[in-house]
Amino acid sequence: MKIAFSSPSLPKAGILAVTVAADRALGTFGRDLDQRSGGQIARAIEAARFKGKAEEVLNLVAPAGLDVSRLLLVGIGADAGALTANNVGAAVLAAVQFSGEAEVALVVDDHALKVEPGLFAAEAAFGAYLRSYRFDKYHSTLTADKKPSITKVTVQVEATKDAKKAWDKLEKIADGIFLTRDVVTEPPNVIYPETLADRCVALEKIGLEVDVLDEKKMKKLGMGALLGVGQGSTQPPRLVVMKWNGGAKGDAPVAFVGKGITFDTGGISIKPAANMDDMKWDMGGSGTVIGLMAALAGRKAKANVVGIVALAENMPDGNAQRPGDVVTSMSGQTIEVLNTDAEGRLVLADALWYCQDQFKPKFMVDLATLTGAVIVSLGNEHAGLFSNNDELAGKLTEAGLATGEKLWRLPLAPAYDKDIDSDIADMKNIGRPMNAGSIIGAQFLQRFVNDTPWAHLDIAGTAWTKADKGMVPKGATAFGVRLLDRLVADHYEG
Ligand code: BES
Ligand code: MN
Ligand code: ZN
């Protein structure tokens, strides 16, 4: 779908959308339109109880005298900032995506806004664009009416120059988000460790340095925890290191680490059949790291960034690890694997240790669909945030509020940590049943960060959505790309 910007004018065809502020307040463009139509717009607003609340849409047959087929009124409410713009753009796109029309023009009228009008327009375009995401490649029989008809969105605003400038960056972030959604949505017979590593290598063409560690190299490094998870699969595990060197030479990087279980059957501690297909999303953390690295490279971020993804398929077979196995991690610490379904923490243990050992980063943030328990705690609204560093946790929380990818901090404490002490090894990979499951996962990871400032984002509830939600259509959300791009932009560039 194409995005364009122009100054406000009446389109000759397609669909026209016009913003309306709280309490049905039309702007200059809207009032002019109402006058031209002999008061039809005011009348329609009255008849529909339309209030102009943010994202409220009134979809009308265009009044006589206009060349367009439909007129959409879209509310922006009283507090119209960037997030409102995102949702307004998304609401417009959702309302017209299958309309049969090819083009929609959204007029950002001259209301009082909480951000510059050019930025508002660009953020509205961003919302529309992100909402337009589709993954149709495996549909071979889609009829025309099941396909989106809209191919172009033009956002009309006086400040077109500002809008275009802001959009140039947002477009790169959108590219990253679409890449994340693509790799997370691909089925598990298509995306497995080697093929996901290939998608990373493909990012060399946008300027990333990419290094793939195979089993041999990981064995040499002593990554027994990661290798143990992969050993029951015919698909060998991989660890991929992506580097973006946009900062000063020698400046320590910031690092992002993703859980990349390309399919999680649970292993020998096998999961029930119902909804097991959901576990193709279990590489969501690594999908976000991959899209984030693409976004940062795309917009040429002025920072040194390392992205690491730990890729394995968790399968049960004759060579799979058993409950009770003891593995030795790269850190030297031994782990009693009491439940093979608590595998994410095992691959991350080696990835986090490797990351801090190899790169001495300013901080590490890991993303993982780690525990079902975080969905019990926080549902789909917030991802769980755990950190050994208040400053990093604060910056992340703030970036979450700014982007709408919200985090909620949960505690870490020695009293939880002792729950993973093992009788036979340095630690076990589970705690007590039904007892602080997400915290236990985080405590386990903390044993592999070695005092590096670190945060863990448990995105099990936010990596995908089962219903359309604003700028995120049903499916893979790419949660974390916008959040972490913002973290880098606000604190680690220039
Ligand atoms: N990938 C799952 C967590 C998950 C569950 C994500 C549901 C999204 C939706 C993870 O590997 C897992 O199986 N965790 C176990 C941990 C338990 C065995 C300690 C869980 O949450 O049940
Ligand atoms: Mn699991
Ligand atoms: Zn898992």
JSON list of C-alpha atoms in Angstrom, two decimals, residues 6 10 22 45 130 161 189 293 368 410 454 485:
[
{"chain": "A", "resi": 6, "resn": "SER", "atom": "CA", "xyz": [-0.51, 16.62, -0.01]},
{"chain": "A", "resi": 10, "resn": "LEU", "atom": "CA", "xyz": [-11.17, 17.88, -2.60]},
{"chain": "A", "resi": 22, "resn": "ALA", "atom": "CA", "xyz": [-14.22, 16.37, 20.47]},
{"chain": "A", "resi": 45, "resn": "ILE", "atom": "CA", "xyz": [-23.54, 13.92, 12.74]},
{"chain": "A", "resi": 130, "resn": "LEU", "atom": "CA", "xyz": [0.59, -0.78, 9.93]},
{"chain": "A", "resi": 161, "resn": "LYS", "atom": "CA", "xyz": [7.09, 18.95, 4.21]},
{"chain": "A", "resi": 189, "resn": "ASN", "atom": "CA", "xyz": [7.66, -26.00, 8.37]},
{"chain": "A", "resi": 293, "resn": "MET", "atom": "CA", "xyz": [17.67, -4.46, 13.70]},
{"chain": "A", "resi": 368, "resn": "ALA", "atom": "CA", "xyz": [10.73, -13.89, 25.01]},
{"chain": "A", "resi": 410, "resn": "LEU", "atom": "CA", "xyz": [7.22, -7.32, 38.21]},
{"chain": "A", "resi": 454, "resn": "TRP", "atom": "CA", "xyz": [19.57, -6.14, 31.89]},
{"chain": "A", "resi": 485, "resn": "ASP", "atom": "CA", "xyz": [13.45, 1.70, 18.48]}
]
